[in-house]
Short mmCIF file of C-alpha atoms and ligand atoms in Angstrom, two decimals:
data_model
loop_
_atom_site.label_atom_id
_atom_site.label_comp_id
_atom_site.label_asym_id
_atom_site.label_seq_id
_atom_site.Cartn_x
_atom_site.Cartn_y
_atom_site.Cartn_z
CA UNK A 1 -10.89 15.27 -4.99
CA UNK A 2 -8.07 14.17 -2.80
CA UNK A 3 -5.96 11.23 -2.63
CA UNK A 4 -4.90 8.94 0.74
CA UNK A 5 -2.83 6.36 1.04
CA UNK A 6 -0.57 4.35 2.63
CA UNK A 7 2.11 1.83 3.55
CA UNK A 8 3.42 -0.33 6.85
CA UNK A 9 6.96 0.02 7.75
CA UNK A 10 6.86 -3.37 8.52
CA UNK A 11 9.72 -4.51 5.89
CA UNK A 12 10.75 -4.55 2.74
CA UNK A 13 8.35 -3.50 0.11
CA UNK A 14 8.20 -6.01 -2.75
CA UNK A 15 7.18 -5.47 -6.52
CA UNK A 16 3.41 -6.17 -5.44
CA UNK A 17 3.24 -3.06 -3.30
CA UNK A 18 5.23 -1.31 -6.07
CA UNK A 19 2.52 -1.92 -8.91
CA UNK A 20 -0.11 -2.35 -6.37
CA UNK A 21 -0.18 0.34 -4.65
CA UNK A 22 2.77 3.11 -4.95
CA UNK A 23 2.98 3.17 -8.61
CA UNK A 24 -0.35 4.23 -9.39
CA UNK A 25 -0.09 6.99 -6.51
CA UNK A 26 2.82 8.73 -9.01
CA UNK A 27 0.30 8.56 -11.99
CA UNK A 28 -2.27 10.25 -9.95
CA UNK A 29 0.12 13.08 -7.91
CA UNK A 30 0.12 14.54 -11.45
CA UNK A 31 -3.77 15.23 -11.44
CA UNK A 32 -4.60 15.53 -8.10
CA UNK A 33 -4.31 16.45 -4.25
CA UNK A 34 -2.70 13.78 -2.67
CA UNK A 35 -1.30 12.83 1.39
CA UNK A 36 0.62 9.75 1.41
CA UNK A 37 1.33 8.17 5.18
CA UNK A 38 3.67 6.22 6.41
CA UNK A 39 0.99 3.62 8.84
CA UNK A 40 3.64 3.27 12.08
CA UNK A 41 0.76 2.48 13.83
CA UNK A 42 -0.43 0.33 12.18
CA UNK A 43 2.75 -1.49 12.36
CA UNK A 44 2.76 -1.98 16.01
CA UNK A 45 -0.46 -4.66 15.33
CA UNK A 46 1.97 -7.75 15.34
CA UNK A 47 4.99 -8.07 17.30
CA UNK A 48 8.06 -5.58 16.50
CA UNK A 49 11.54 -4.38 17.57
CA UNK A 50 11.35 -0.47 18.42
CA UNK A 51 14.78 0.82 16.90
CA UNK A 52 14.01 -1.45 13.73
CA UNK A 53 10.05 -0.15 13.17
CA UNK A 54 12.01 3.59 13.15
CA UNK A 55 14.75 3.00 10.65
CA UNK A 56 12.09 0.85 8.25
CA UNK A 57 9.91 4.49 8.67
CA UNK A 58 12.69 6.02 6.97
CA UNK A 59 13.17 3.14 4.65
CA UNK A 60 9.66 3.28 3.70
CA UNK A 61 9.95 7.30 3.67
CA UNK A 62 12.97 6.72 0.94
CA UNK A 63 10.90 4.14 -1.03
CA UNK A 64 8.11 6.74 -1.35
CA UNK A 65 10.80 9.38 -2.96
CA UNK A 66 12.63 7.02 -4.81
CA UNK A 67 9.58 5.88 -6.73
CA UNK A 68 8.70 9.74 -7.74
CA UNK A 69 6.54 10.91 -4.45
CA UNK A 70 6.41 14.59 -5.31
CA UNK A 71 6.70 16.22 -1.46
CA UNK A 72 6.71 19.54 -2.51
CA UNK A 73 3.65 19.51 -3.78
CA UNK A 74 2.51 16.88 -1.68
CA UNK A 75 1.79 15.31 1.98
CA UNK A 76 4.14 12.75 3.12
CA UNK A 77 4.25 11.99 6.74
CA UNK A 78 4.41 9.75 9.52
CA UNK A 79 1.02 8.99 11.05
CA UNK A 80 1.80 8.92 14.59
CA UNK A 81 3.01 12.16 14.12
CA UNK A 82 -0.11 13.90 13.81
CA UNK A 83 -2.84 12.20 17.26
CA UNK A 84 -6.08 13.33 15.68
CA UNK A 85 -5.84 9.67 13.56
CA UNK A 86 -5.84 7.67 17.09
CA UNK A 87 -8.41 10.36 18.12
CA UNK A 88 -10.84 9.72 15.26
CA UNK A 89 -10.27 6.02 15.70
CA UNK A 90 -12.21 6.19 18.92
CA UNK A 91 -15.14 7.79 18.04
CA UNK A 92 -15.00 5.75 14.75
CA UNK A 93 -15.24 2.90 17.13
CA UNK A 94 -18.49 3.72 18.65
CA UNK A 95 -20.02 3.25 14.94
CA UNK A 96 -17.76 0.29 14.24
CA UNK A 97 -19.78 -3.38 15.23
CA UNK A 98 -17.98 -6.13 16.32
CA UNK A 99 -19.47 -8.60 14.11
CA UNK A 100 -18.02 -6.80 10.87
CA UNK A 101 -14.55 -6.67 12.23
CA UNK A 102 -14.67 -10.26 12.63
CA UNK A 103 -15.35 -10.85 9.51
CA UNK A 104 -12.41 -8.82 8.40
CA UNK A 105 -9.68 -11.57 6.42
CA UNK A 106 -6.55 -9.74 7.08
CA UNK A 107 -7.91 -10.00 10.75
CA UNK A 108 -8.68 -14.29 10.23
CA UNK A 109 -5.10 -14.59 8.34
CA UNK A 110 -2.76 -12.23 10.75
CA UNK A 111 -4.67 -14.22 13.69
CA UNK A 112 -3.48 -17.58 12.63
CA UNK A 113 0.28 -16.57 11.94
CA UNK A 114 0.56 -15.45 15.71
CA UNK A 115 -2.08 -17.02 17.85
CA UNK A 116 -0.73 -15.98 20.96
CA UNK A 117 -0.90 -12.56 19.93
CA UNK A 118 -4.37 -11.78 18.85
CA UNK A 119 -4.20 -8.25 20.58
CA UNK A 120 -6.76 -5.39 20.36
CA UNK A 121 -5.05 -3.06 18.52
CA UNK A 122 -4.66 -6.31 15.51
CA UNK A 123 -8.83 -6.68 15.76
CA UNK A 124 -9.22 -2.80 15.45
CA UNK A 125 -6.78 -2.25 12.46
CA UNK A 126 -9.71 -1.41 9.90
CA UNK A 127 -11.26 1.49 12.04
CA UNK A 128 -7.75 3.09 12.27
CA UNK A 129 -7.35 2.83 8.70
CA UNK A 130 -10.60 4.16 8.03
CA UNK A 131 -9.55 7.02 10.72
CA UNK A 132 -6.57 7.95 8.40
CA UNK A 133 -8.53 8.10 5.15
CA UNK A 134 -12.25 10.14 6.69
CA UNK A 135 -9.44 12.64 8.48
CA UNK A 136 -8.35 14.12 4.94
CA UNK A 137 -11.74 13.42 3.63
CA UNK A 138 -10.24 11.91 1.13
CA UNK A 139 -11.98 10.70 -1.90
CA UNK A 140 -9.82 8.74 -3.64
CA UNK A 141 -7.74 5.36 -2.47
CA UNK A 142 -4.96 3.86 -4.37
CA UNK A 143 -4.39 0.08 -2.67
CA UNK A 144 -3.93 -3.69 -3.75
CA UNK A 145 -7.13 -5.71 -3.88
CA UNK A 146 -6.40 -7.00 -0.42
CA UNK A 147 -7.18 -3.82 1.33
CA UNK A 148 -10.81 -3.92 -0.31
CA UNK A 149 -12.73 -5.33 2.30
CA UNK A 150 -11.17 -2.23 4.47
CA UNK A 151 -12.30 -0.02 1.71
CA UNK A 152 -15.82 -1.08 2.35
CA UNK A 153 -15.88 -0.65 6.62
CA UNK A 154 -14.42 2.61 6.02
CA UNK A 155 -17.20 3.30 3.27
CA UNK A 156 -19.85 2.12 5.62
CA UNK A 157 -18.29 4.43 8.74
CA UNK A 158 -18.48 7.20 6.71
CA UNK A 159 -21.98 6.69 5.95
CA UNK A 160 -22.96 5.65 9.44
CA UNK A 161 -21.34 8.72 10.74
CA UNK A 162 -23.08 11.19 8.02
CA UNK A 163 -26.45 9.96 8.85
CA UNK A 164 -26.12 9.97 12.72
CA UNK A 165 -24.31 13.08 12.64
CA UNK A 166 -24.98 15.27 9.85
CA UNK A 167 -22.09 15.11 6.24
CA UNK A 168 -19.10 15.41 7.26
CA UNK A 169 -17.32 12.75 5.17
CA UNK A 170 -17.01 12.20 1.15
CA UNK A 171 -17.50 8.39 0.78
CA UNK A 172 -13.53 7.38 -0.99
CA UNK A 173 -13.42 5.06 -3.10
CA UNK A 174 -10.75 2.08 -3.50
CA UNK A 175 -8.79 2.93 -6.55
CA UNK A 176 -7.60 -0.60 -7.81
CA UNK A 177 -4.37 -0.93 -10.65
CA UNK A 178 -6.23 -2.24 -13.85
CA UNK A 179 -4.13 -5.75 -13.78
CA UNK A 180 -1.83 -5.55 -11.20
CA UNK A 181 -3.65 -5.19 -7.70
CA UNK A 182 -3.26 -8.64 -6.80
CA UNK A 183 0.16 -9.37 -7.73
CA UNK A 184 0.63 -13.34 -7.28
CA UNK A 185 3.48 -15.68 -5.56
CA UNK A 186 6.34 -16.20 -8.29
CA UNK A 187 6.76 -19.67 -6.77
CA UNK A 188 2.52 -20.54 -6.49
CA UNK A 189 0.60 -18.17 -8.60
CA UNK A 190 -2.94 -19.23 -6.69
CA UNK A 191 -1.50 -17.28 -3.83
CA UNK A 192 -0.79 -13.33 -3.71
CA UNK A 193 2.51 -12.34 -3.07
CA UNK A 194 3.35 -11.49 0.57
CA UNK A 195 6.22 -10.75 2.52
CA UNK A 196 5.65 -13.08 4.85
CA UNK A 197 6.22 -15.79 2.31
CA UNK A 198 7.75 -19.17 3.41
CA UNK A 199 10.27 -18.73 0.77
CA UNK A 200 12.15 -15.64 -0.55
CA UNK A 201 11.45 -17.53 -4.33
CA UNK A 202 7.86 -15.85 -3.68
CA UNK A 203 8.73 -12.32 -4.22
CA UNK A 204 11.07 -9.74 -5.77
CA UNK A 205 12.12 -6.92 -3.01
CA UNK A 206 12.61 -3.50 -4.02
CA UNK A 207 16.37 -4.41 -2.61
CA UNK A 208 16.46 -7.43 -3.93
CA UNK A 209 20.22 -7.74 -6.00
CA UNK A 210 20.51 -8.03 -9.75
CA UNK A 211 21.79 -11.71 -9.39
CA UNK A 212 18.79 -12.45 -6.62
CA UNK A 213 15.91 -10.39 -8.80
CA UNK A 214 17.69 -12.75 -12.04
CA UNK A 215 17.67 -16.30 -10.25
CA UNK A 216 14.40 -15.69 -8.87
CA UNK A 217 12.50 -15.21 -12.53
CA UNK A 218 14.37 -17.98 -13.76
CA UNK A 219 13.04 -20.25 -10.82
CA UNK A 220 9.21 -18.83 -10.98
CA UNK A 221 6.65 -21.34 -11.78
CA UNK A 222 5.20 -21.44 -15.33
CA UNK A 223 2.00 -23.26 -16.71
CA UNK A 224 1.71 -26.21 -19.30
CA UNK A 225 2.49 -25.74 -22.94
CA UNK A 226 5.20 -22.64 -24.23
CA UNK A 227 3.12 -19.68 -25.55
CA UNK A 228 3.10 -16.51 -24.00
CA UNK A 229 -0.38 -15.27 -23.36
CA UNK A 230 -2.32 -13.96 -20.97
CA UNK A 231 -5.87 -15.63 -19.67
CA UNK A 232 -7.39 -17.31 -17.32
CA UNK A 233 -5.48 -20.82 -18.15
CA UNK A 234 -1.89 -19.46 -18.08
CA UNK A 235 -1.89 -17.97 -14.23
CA UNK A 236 1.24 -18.42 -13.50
CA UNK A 237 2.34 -16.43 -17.38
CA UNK A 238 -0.25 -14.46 -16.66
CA UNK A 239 1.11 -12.93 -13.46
CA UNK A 240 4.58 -13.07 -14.88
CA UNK A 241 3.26 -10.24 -18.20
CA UNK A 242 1.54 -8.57 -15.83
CA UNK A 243 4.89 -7.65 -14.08
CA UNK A 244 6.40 -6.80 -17.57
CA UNK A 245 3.87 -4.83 -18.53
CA UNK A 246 3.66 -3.03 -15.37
CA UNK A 247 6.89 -2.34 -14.51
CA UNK A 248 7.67 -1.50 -18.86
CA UNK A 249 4.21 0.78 -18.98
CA UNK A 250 4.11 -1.76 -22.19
CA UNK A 251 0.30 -2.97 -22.98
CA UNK A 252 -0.29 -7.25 -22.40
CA UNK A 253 -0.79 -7.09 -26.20
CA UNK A 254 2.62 -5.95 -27.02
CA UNK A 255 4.15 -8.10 -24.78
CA UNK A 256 2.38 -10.78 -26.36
CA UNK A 257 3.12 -10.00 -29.61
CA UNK A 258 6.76 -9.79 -29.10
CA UNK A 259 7.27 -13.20 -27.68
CA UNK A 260 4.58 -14.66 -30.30
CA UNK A 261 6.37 -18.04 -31.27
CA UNK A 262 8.94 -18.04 -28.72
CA UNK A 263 9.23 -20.08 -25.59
CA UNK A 264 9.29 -19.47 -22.02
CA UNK A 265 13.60 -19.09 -21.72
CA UNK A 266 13.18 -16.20 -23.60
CA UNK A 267 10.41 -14.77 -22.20
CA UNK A 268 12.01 -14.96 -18.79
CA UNK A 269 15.14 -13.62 -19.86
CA UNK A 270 12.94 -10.78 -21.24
CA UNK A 271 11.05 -9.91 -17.94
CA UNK A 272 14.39 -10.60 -16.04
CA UNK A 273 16.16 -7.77 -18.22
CA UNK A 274 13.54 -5.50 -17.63
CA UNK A 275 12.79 -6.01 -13.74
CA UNK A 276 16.87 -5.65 -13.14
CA UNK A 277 16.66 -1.88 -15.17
CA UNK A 278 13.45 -0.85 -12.97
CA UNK A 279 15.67 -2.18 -10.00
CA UNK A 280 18.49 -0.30 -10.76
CA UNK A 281 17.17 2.57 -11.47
CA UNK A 282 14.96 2.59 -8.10
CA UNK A 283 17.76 1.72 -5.85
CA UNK A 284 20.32 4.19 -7.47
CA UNK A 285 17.42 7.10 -6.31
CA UNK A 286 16.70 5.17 -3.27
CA UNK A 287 20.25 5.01 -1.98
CA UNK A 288 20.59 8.54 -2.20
CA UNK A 289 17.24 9.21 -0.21
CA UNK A 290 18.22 7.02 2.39
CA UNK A 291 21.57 8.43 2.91
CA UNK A 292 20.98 11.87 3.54
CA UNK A 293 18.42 11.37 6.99
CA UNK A 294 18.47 15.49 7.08
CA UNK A 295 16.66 15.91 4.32
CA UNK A 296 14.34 12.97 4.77
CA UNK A 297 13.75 14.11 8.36
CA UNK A 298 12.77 17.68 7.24
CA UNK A 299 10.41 16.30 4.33
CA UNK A 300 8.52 14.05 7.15
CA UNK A 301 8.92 17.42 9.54
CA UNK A 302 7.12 19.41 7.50
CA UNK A 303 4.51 17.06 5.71
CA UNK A 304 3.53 16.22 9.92
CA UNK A 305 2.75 19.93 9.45
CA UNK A 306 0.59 20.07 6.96
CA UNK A 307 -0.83 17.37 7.67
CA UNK A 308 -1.77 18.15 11.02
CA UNK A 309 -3.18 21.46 9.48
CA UNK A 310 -5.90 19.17 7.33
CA UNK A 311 -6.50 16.90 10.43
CA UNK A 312 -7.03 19.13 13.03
CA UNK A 313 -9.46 20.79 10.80
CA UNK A 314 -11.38 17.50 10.52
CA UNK A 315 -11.51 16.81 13.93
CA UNK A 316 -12.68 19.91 15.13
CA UNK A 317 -16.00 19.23 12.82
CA UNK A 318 -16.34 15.82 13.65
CA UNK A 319 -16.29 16.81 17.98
CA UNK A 320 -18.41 19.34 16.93
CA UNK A 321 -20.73 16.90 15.02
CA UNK A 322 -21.07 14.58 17.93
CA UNK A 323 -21.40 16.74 21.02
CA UNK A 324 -18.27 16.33 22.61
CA UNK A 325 -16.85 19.07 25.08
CA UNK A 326 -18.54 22.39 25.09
CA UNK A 327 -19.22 22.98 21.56
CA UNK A 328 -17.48 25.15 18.89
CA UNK A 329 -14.41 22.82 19.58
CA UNK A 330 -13.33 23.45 22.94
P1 TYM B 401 0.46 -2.94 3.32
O1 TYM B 401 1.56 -2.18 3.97
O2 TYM B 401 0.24 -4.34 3.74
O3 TYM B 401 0.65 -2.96 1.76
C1 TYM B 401 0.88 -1.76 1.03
C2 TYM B 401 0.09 -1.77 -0.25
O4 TYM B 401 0.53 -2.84 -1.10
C3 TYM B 401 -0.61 -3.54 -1.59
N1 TYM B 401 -0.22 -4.95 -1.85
C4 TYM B 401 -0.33 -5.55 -3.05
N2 TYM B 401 -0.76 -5.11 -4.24
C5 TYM B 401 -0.73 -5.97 -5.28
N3 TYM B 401 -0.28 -7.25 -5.17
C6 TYM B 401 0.16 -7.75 -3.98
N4 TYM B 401 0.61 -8.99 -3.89
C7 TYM B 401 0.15 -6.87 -2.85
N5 TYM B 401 0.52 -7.02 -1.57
C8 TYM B 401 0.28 -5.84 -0.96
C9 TYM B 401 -1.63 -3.41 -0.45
O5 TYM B 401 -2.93 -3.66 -0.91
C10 TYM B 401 -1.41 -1.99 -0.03
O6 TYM B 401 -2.14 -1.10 -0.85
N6 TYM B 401 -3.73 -1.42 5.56
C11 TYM B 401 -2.75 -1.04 4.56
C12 TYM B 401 -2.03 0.24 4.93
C13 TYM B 401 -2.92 1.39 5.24
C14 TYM B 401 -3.63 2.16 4.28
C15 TYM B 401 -4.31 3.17 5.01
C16 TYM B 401 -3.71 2.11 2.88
C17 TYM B 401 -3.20 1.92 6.47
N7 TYM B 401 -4.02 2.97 6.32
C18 TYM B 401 -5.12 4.12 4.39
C19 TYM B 401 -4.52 3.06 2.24
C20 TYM B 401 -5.21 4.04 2.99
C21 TYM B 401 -1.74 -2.17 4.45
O7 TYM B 401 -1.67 -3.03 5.27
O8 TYM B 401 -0.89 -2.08 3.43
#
């Protein structure tokens, strides 16, 4: 068993990546194998300042260690560091069909927000993140429910390549957080939460001050009536305990037990106590990450290294598989 994933230095992460996607990698570093990327190229998909996409890599590198990333005994590297994940993308492309990457949402929604930019590299995003999981042969992939439809076309490669080319590839699996994989909008719980929000009253940043993190609880929506419990017809509480409950490692049941009786004030004050501790805590480790670029440098350094080790590895079986150059990898 090994463990992939990743995230796109293209910003700040917010609590929905946190729970989403990062937090359950530091549960599962404890049991197994994992490589954990830092998806630069992925970035470069929609429009982007060069010096900016390289200090949010080490932003995103410093996130990764504040929230527990073991990198001793694990991969953590930049993935245009090591070419054999643009090198798999391309064969990966001659399984890939057109007519399922059109279908792809991310593809629909990222197409709308920048019509003019509809670029290849934007329509080809799944097959490069299906490049970066197959090159580990990874089985295991921690993400938010929005990355499941990617899940499945990397699923699908895999297969397609096994049975035109012989098993090469372990089909991964998506592995999703039990509640909080689709984290919703504190401002319109119908709609996920996003950094690309309209309004910063959509989502808590991993920067995001004690005062901001504070005013921006007290101004998320709620539903009709006062109790505080979790179900279908409370969405907006709903997303709200999940936060608690994710961020406290406290079960829905507690939570609901404690604030049995009492109204929404004090359940907000409640959450907004216990976001502001996991805040503080995070950016106290995070600030000391990001200030010392030597040591950060040499982690990324020598996770490209090992990484390369596994990918190169890979690729050598997967030219072999298909017939290209003159055999045993040359
Ligand atoms: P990215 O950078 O957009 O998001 C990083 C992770 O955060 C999850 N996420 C959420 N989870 C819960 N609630 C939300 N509101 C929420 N918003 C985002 C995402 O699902 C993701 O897991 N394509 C990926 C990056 C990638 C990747 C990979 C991931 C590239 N290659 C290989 C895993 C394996 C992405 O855009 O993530």
């Amino acid at each position: 068993m090994l463990v992939f994933s990743g995230v796109q230095p293209t910003g700040t992460l917010h609590i929905g990546n946190y729970i989403g996607s990062i937090k359950q990698w530091i549960s599962l570093q404890k049991e197994y194998p994992c490589v954990f990327c830092i998806v630069d190229l992925h970035a470069i998909t929609v429009r982007h300042v060069p010096a900016k996409l390289r200090t949010l890599t080490l932003d995103v590198a410093a996130t990764y260690l504040a929230a527990g990333v073991d990198f001793e005994r694990h991969i953590l590297f930049v993935q245009s560091e090591v070419a054999e994940h643009t090198q798999l993308t391309w064969i990966l492309n001659s399984l890939a069909k057109v007519s399922e990457l059109k279908l792809m949402h991310q593809f629909k929604e990222k197409s709308k927000e920048d019509a003019k930019n509809i670029n290849a590299a934007l329509f080809d995003y799944p097959v490069l993140m299906a490049a970066d999981i197959l090159l580990y042969k990874a089985t295991h992939v921690p993400i938010g429910h929005d990355q499941m439809q990617h899940m499945e076309i990397t699923r699908e490669l895999a297969r397609r390549f096994n049975a035109q080319f012989g098993e090469v590839f372990p089909i991964p699996e998506g592995v999703l957080h039990k509640f909080g994989a689709r984290i919703m909008g504190l401002d319109d719980p119908t709609k996920k939460m996003a950094k690309t929000a309209s309004s910063a009253y959509n989502y808590i940043l991993l920067t995001d001050t004690i005062d901001e993190a504070r005013d921006k609880i007290k101004h998320a929506v709620t539903d009709s009536g006062r109790e505080i419990i979790f179900g279908e017809k409370k969405p907006a509480v709903s997303n709200l305990i999940t936060i608690y409950s994710a961020l406290t490692d406290t079960p829905i049941s507690d939570i609901e037990k404690k604030y049995e009786g009492k109204g929404y004030k004090e359940f907000k004050e409640g959450l907004a106590d216990a976001i502001c501790e996991f805040l503080g805590t995070f950016q106290k480790k995070y600030k000391k990450f990001r200030s010392d670029e030597k040591l950060l440098n040499s982690i990324l350094d020598d996770g490209a290294k090992r990484a390369k080790k596994i990918a190169s590895k890979t690729f050598a079986e997967v030219r072999d598989a298909v017939g290209l150059g003159r055999g045993d990898s040359k």
